[in-house]
Structures are given as C-alpha cells and as structure tokens.
Amino acid sequence: MNNISLIHLSQSHLNLLDTCPPQFQRVYLEQLGTPLSPEKQEKLSWGNQFHQLMQQYELGLSVDLLVAKDKQMQNSLNALINAVPSLRNPSQNSWKEAEHSRTLKFKGYLLTVIYDLLIAKPEKAEILDWKTYLKPENPQKLANNWQTRLYLYILVETSDYLPEQISITYWFVKLPSQPQSLTFFYDKDKHKQNHEDLKVLLNKFENWLNEYIQENINFPHSINCQINCPYSQLLGPEQSTSITLNKAEKNWLSIIEEIQEVSLP
Ligand code: SF4
C-alpha cells in the first residue's frame, strides 16, 4: 500500500472506477484518454466559464467581462439568480462560500470535493451544485452517482453536522428551459452505506492497482454492462495493455455516460 498511499481521488475518479475500470486504467494510469469531440469540448469550456462566473458573482466581483461576449451566459446567470432564493437573499444567520474545497483522508487515499456553493447555518448545511444541462430523467441515477454520495459523506466526516442536517441540491441551467432543481437529503443509514461502499471500491482499486503494477494485469470489466458494450472484449485481465483500440473508441465515453446518465468528467 505504501507505493499508492496519498493518491488524490475525486468523485470523477470514483465514478469511472465504479463504472468502467478499464477506462479508468487508460485515462488515469496510462494517460490515454480519448480526445473530446469539438462539440463536447465546447460544452465543457462553456460549463467551466459558467462556474467561474458563479464564483465571481458569489464573491461580489464584477462579472461584466465574463458575460460581455456571451448573452447566453448573462441570461443563464439571471435565470439562476431568479430561481435560487439563497443567491438573491442571503440569510443573516449563515456562512457561505463558493468553490469550497474539502479533503478527507480515507484508507490511505485523499478524497477531495469542491462544492460549487456551501451554505452553512447553525441547524443545517446545504451543498449547491450548478449543472449546465437539463435535469436528468432518472433522479435515482444521480442519487447513486459518486458526486452526490461523496459530497454528502465528506461534509459529515469533516464537520459537526449530523447526516440528517445536510443536503445537496443540483440546479440544472439550460436555456431556454427554466432552471430546475433536484435535492437529495441525507441520513445515517445512507452515510453508513456510503462508508461501506467506499471501503469496498477502494479495496478493489488497491488490488487492481497492485496487479497492474506488479503483474501487468489489466483492470477488469464491470459485469453489468458487458452485453451492450463493444469494448467488453477489447480490454480486460487477459489482454495486453498495449492493445490498440479502433476508431469507435470515441463512443466509449458516451457509453459510460449513458450508464451514469451524468456528463463526464
Ligand atoms: S463492458 Fe464496457 S463499459 Fe463495462 S467495464 Fe467493460 S469497457 Fe467499461
């Protein structure tokens, strides 16, 4: 374990590790990630700029420069401010911070989260997260996503709040639709389950990583996605890590996104 101690892991790492270990190996260990399509790259860059805009707005800094050339950015900001009460009327008895980062040491790994906005009151704390796509049709998939689970888990582990005192709300901003939200509340049973599932996933990761480093064995496939995935035969413990994937590889991320129903990364 010494050689893999203090690895930083985010929710994106956990999601990919949980959903598609071979792709985790290629993206994070071999740096062979598939280049994003121009369309996806544009969406990602717009999303990043929107997050920067929200952070500047929360800090009380001018956002004029950021919205000057992009009316959609300005309209999205206005729509979100109108929709989210805590952005318009900050409560007297609360503390809040945009891009609030927390790290938890867990079984030799550093689990890291960055909350788009954390609002802390004496009796409860709320995590807010901005998404620049439409609200997903299946809320359960977002509930199961490691972003939801890790964000809530780490807040409890690094504060005095009880699980029942915290929640996470996703706001989905994609004009011309009105912003919509999804809130997930937490409790001690979910916290216990997250703790157990984290332990299991990180134990698996430790084993896969040791086998990969010491014996050149590829990370294994998940079992519940193989029927629909053309890559299930291409990578796995029996194949060489130097195998070359064909052009269709660019669809790989789409397949994983369909499984997660949440945009990567
Ligand atoms: S079957 Fe496909 S999606 Fe599932 S783990 Fe394997 S490569 Fe990933």
Tab-separated table of C-alpha atoms and ligand atoms in Angstrom:
chain	number	residue	atom	x	y	z
A	1	MET	CA	0.000	0.000	0.000
A	2	ASN	CA	2.963	2.323	0.578
A	3	ASN	CA	3.536	2.883	-3.121
A	4	ILE	CA	-0.060	4.033	-3.666
A	5	SER	CA	-0.617	5.986	-0.461
A	6	LEU	CA	-1.931	9.530	-0.574
A	7	ILE	CA	-3.407	9.276	-4.043
A	8	HIS	CA	-5.974	12.050	-4.543
A	9	LEU	CA	-9.344	10.757	-5.657
A	10	SER	CA	-12.330	12.884	-6.679
A	11	GLN	CA	-15.896	11.916	-7.470
A	12	SER	CA	-14.931	11.675	-11.172
A	13	HIS	CA	-12.276	9.086	-10.346
A	14	LEU	CA	-14.706	7.078	-8.208
A	15	ASN	CA	-17.442	7.172	-10.856
A	16	LEU	CA	-15.147	5.901	-13.583
A	17	LEU	CA	-13.569	3.333	-11.303
A	18	ASP	CA	-17.016	2.055	-10.351
A	19	THR	CA	-18.497	2.163	-13.843
A	20	CYS	CA	-15.650	1.188	-16.124
A	21	PRO	CA	-12.339	0.091	-14.553
A	22	PRO	CA	-10.632	-0.455	-17.972
A	23	GLN	CA	-11.362	3.136	-18.961
A	24	PHE	CA	-10.054	4.336	-15.574
A	25	GLN	CA	-6.825	2.481	-16.302
A	26	ARG	CA	-6.472	4.058	-19.738
A	27	VAL	CA	-7.412	7.600	-18.715
A	28	TYR	CA	-5.690	7.949	-15.365
A	29	LEU	CA	-2.869	5.407	-15.333
A	30	GLU	CA	-1.873	5.380	-18.986
A	31	GLN	CA	-2.910	8.932	-19.888
A	32	LEU	CA	-4.614	7.545	-22.999
A	33	GLY	CA	-7.891	9.364	-22.618
A	34	THR	CA	-9.944	9.762	-25.765
A	35	PRO	CA	-9.872	13.340	-27.079
A	36	LEU	CA	-13.214	15.064	-26.626
A	37	SER	CA	-15.214	15.941	-29.725
A	38	PRO	CA	-15.219	19.687	-30.568
A	39	GLU	CA	-18.881	19.838	-29.536
A	40	LYS	CA	-18.165	18.252	-26.173
A	41	GLN	CA	-15.089	20.399	-25.684
A	42	GLU	CA	-17.188	23.491	-26.323
A	43	LYS	CA	-19.829	22.384	-23.820
A	44	LEU	CA	-17.159	21.651	-21.228
A	45	SER	CA	-15.490	25.001	-21.701
A	46	TRP	CA	-18.843	26.832	-21.510
A	47	GLY	CA	-19.654	24.937	-18.305
A	48	ASN	CA	-16.279	25.854	-16.797
A	49	GLN	CA	-16.794	29.520	-17.653
A	50	PHE	CA	-20.260	29.432	-16.119
A	51	HIS	CA	-18.830	28.022	-12.878
A	52	GLN	CA	-16.213	30.778	-12.864
A	53	LEU	CA	-18.982	33.309	-13.404
A	54	MET	CA	-20.972	31.963	-10.456
A	55	GLN	CA	-17.898	32.059	-8.254
A	56	GLN	CA	-17.185	35.698	-9.159
A	57	TYR	CA	-20.823	36.587	-8.576
A	58	GLU	CA	-20.729	34.990	-5.116
A	59	LEU	CA	-17.512	36.832	-4.271
A	60	GLY	CA	-19.196	40.101	-5.216
A	61	LEU	CA	-16.751	40.688	-8.069
A	62	SER	CA	-17.697	42.198	-11.393
A	63	VAL	CA	-18.890	39.666	-13.955
A	64	ASP	CA	-19.088	42.163	-16.814
A	65	LEU	CA	-16.027	40.876	-18.605
A	66	LEU	CA	-17.191	37.274	-18.450
A	67	VAL	CA	-20.646	37.986	-19.865
A	68	ALA	CA	-19.674	40.748	-22.286
A	69	LYS	CA	-19.437	38.496	-25.333
A	70	ASP	CA	-21.908	35.821	-24.349
A	71	LYS	CA	-25.513	36.823	-23.897
A	72	GLN	CA	-26.487	33.267	-23.100
A	73	MET	CA	-24.067	33.348	-20.166
A	74	GLN	CA	-25.700	36.519	-18.827
A	75	ASN	CA	-29.209	35.099	-19.335
A	76	SER	CA	-28.260	31.843	-17.616
A	77	LEU	CA	-26.842	33.763	-14.648
A	78	ASN	CA	-30.024	35.844	-14.370
A	79	ALA	CA	-32.222	32.762	-14.639
A	80	LEU	CA	-30.307	31.033	-11.861
A	81	ILE	CA	-30.345	34.082	-9.576
A	82	ASN	CA	-34.116	34.328	-10.050
A	83	ALA	CA	-34.592	30.644	-9.347
A	84	VAL	CA	-32.342	30.153	-6.306
A	85	PRO	CA	-33.552	32.110	-3.253
A	86	SER	CA	-30.252	31.853	-1.367
A	87	LEU	CA	-28.444	33.610	-4.228
A	88	ARG	CA	-30.829	36.583	-4.026
A	89	ASN	CA	-31.418	36.818	-0.278
A	90	PRO	CA	-28.511	35.597	1.788
A	91	SER	CA	-29.685	34.641	5.257
A	92	GLN	CA	-28.333	36.719	8.164
A	93	ASN	CA	-27.511	33.688	10.190
A	94	SER	CA	-25.473	31.782	7.652
A	95	TRP	CA	-21.998	31.447	6.203
A	96	LYS	CA	-21.405	30.570	2.595
A	97	GLU	CA	-18.530	30.029	0.225
A	98	ALA	CA	-18.265	29.309	-3.498
A	99	GLU	CA	-15.814	26.666	-4.745
A	100	HIS	CA	-15.429	25.396	-1.207
A	101	SER	CA	-12.912	22.549	-1.084
A	102	ARG	CA	-12.633	19.741	1.481
A	103	THR	CA	-10.327	16.746	1.721
A	104	LEU	CA	-10.711	13.598	3.776
A	105	LYS	CA	-8.016	11.022	4.423
A	106	PHE	CA	-9.638	7.638	3.951
A	107	LYS	CA	-7.783	4.324	3.968
A	108	GLY	CA	-4.578	5.975	2.758
A	109	TYR	CA	-6.263	7.984	-0.012
A	110	LEU	CA	-7.111	11.674	-0.070
A	111	LEU	CA	-10.736	12.056	-1.085
A	112	THR	CA	-11.363	15.551	-2.390
A	113	VAL	CA	-14.532	17.504	-3.127
A	114	ILE	CA	-15.168	21.027	-4.368
A	115	TYR	CA	-18.654	22.376	-3.651
A	116	ASP	CA	-19.919	24.993	-6.106
A	117	LEU	CA	-21.575	26.666	-3.118
A	118	LEU	CA	-21.762	25.623	0.519
A	119	ILE	CA	-24.283	27.365	2.763
A	120	ALA	CA	-23.809	26.630	6.462
A	121	LYS	CA	-26.344	27.556	9.120
A	122	PRO	CA	-26.345	26.537	12.787
A	123	GLU	CA	-29.048	23.919	12.228
A	124	LYS	CA	-28.202	22.663	8.727
A	125	ALA	CA	-25.820	22.855	5.783
A	126	GLU	CA	-26.683	22.868	2.086
A	127	ILE	CA	-24.433	21.978	-0.827
A	128	LEU	CA	-25.424	23.586	-4.121
A	129	ASP	CA	-24.118	22.401	-7.466
A	130	TRP	CA	-24.615	24.020	-10.877
A	131	LYS	CA	-25.162	21.829	-13.935
A	132	THR	CA	-25.304	23.277	-17.424
A	133	TYR	CA	-27.515	20.564	-18.860
A	134	LEU	CA	-31.153	19.552	-18.469
A	135	LYS	CA	-32.409	17.786	-15.370
A	136	PRO	CA	-31.893	14.027	-15.843
A	137	GLU	CA	-34.994	11.908	-16.211
A	138	ASN	CA	-33.924	9.365	-13.650
A	139	PRO	CA	-33.115	11.057	-10.299
A	140	GLN	CA	-32.019	7.720	-8.829
A	141	LYS	CA	-29.006	7.627	-11.125
A	142	LEU	CA	-27.888	10.979	-9.771
A	143	ALA	CA	-28.564	9.804	-6.223
A	144	ASN	CA	-26.299	6.820	-6.896
A	145	ASN	CA	-23.608	8.910	-8.562
A	146	TRP	CA	-20.454	9.320	-6.527
A	147	GLN	CA	-20.744	13.086	-6.720
A	148	THR	CA	-23.884	13.004	-4.584
A	149	ARG	CA	-22.589	10.300	-2.299
A	150	LEU	CA	-19.063	11.624	-1.781
A	151	TYR	CA	-20.123	15.258	-1.375
A	152	LEU	CA	-22.528	14.341	1.416
A	153	TYR	CA	-20.214	11.781	3.005
A	154	ILE	CA	-17.254	14.163	3.245
A	155	LEU	CA	-19.298	17.009	4.687
A	156	VAL	CA	-20.437	14.805	7.563
A	157	GLU	CA	-16.956	13.405	8.126
A	158	THR	CA	-15.315	16.848	8.184
A	159	SER	CA	-17.888	18.832	10.196
A	160	ASP	CA	-20.091	18.620	13.292
A	161	TYR	CA	-23.287	18.237	11.247
A	162	LEU	CA	-25.333	15.077	11.602
A	163	PRO	CA	-26.265	13.347	8.321
A	164	GLU	CA	-29.896	14.428	8.779
A	165	GLN	CA	-28.797	18.083	8.853
A	166	ILE	CA	-27.280	18.197	5.378
A	167	SER	CA	-28.499	18.061	1.780
A	168	ILE	CA	-27.270	18.570	-1.754
A	169	THR	CA	-29.247	20.434	-4.406
A	170	TYR	CA	-28.388	20.318	-8.098
A	171	TRP	CA	-29.545	23.235	-10.221
A	172	PHE	CA	-29.848	22.494	-13.935
A	173	VAL	CA	-29.472	25.582	-16.120
A	174	LYS	CA	-30.002	25.150	-19.849
A	175	LEU	CA	-31.854	27.922	-21.604
A	176	PRO	CA	-34.492	28.341	-22.888
A	177	SER	CA	-35.810	25.913	-20.232
A	178	GLN	CA	-36.367	27.332	-16.771
A	179	PRO	CA	-33.751	26.194	-14.218
A	180	GLN	CA	-34.852	23.071	-12.403
A	181	SER	CA	-33.530	21.523	-9.222
A	182	LEU	CA	-33.150	18.162	-7.532
A	183	THR	CA	-32.473	17.886	-3.802
A	184	PHE	CA	-31.119	14.820	-2.033
A	185	PHE	CA	-31.380	14.604	1.730
A	186	TYR	CA	-29.065	12.504	3.820
A	187	ASP	CA	-29.381	10.209	6.845
A	188	LYS	CA	-27.249	7.936	8.958
A	189	ASP	CA	-28.175	4.777	7.014
A	190	LYS	CA	-27.051	6.350	3.729
A	191	HIS	CA	-23.889	7.535	5.449
A	192	LYS	CA	-23.131	4.039	6.685
A	193	GLN	CA	-23.797	2.592	3.225
A	194	ASN	CA	-21.512	5.161	1.589
A	195	HIS	CA	-18.799	4.327	4.081
A	196	GLU	CA	-19.063	0.607	3.320
A	197	ASP	CA	-19.226	1.096	-0.461
A	198	LEU	CA	-16.211	3.400	-0.384
A	199	LYS	CA	-14.239	0.805	1.533
A	200	VAL	CA	-15.185	-1.933	-0.940
A	201	LEU	CA	-14.400	0.192	-4.007
A	202	LEU	CA	-11.038	1.357	-2.652
A	203	ASN	CA	-10.087	-2.178	-1.630
A	204	LYS	CA	-10.821	-3.323	-5.182
A	205	PHE	CA	-8.823	-0.400	-6.535
A	206	GLU	CA	-5.857	-1.287	-4.346
A	207	ASN	CA	-5.914	-4.899	-5.583
A	208	TRP	CA	-6.324	-3.932	-9.243
A	209	LEU	CA	-3.546	-1.368	-8.973
A	210	ASN	CA	-1.162	-3.817	-7.334
A	211	GLU	CA	-1.894	-6.450	-10.002
A	212	TYR	CA	-1.475	-3.861	-12.741
A	213	ILE	CA	1.848	-2.604	-11.375
A	214	GLN	CA	3.338	-5.940	-10.342
A	215	GLU	CA	1.930	-8.352	-12.939
A	216	ASN	CA	0.814	-6.118	-15.814
A	217	ILE	CA	-2.780	-7.322	-15.425
A	218	ASN	CA	-5.449	-5.011	-16.830
A	219	PHE	CA	-8.249	-3.640	-14.699
A	220	PRO	CA	-11.322	-5.908	-15.051
A	221	HIS	CA	-14.650	-5.118	-16.718
A	222	SER	CA	-17.768	-4.455	-14.693
A	223	ILE	CA	-20.218	-7.302	-15.023
A	224	ASN	CA	-23.490	-5.479	-15.583
A	225	CYS	CA	-22.614	-3.508	-18.733
A	226	GLN	CA	-20.882	-6.052	-20.929
A	227	ILE	CA	-23.858	-7.089	-23.076
A	228	ASN	CA	-24.264	-3.598	-24.520
A	229	CYS	CA	-20.632	-2.575	-24.670
A	230	PRO	CA	-18.460	-3.225	-27.754
A	231	TYR	CA	-15.334	-2.775	-25.628
A	232	SER	CA	-16.059	-5.645	-23.292
A	233	GLN	CA	-13.886	-7.934	-25.422
A	234	LEU	CA	-11.092	-5.478	-26.045
A	235	LEU	CA	-9.677	-4.876	-22.624
A	236	GLY	CA	-9.624	-6.992	-19.563
A	237	PRO	CA	-7.313	-9.043	-17.395
A	238	GLU	CA	-6.333	-11.399	-20.243
A	239	GLN	CA	-5.420	-8.776	-22.837
A	240	SER	CA	-2.183	-6.888	-23.211
A	241	THR	CA	-2.237	-3.284	-22.016
A	242	SER	CA	-0.736	-2.238	-25.339
A	243	ILE	CA	-3.810	-3.292	-27.298
A	244	THR	CA	-4.852	-0.638	-29.817
A	245	LEU	CA	-8.495	0.256	-29.879
A	246	ASN	CA	-10.218	1.116	-33.147
A	247	LYS	CA	-11.775	4.401	-34.160
A	248	ALA	CA	-15.032	3.550	-32.467
A	249	GLU	CA	-13.271	4.213	-29.183
A	250	LYS	CA	-14.607	7.728	-29.264
A	251	ASN	CA	-18.020	6.267	-28.430
A	252	TRP	CA	-16.680	4.768	-25.259
A	253	LEU	CA	-17.261	7.852	-23.135
A	254	SER	CA	-20.797	8.088	-24.493
A	255	ILE	CA	-21.484	4.535	-23.404
A	256	ILE	CA	-20.174	5.269	-19.921
A	257	GLU	CA	-22.204	8.468	-19.756
A	258	GLU	CA	-25.336	6.532	-20.669
A	259	ILE	CA	-24.643	4.158	-17.811
A	260	GLN	CA	-24.060	7.017	-15.373
A	261	GLU	CA	-26.614	9.373	-17.002
A	262	VAL	CA	-24.382	12.218	-15.870
A	263	SER	CA	-21.973	14.135	-18.071
A	264	LEU	CA	-18.285	13.357	-17.753
A	265	PRO	CA	-15.876	14.364	-16.484
B	1	SF4	S1	-18.114	-3.607	-20.571
B	1	SF4	FE1	-17.628	-1.588	-21.475
B	1	SF4	S2	-18.490	-0.040	-20.069
B	1	SF4	FE2	-18.432	-2.035	-18.986
B	1	SF4	S3	-16.487	-2.020	-17.876
B	1	SF4	FE3	-16.110	-3.022	-19.829
B	1	SF4	S4	-15.409	-1.417	-21.237
B	1	SF4	FE4	-16.356	-0.429	-19.465
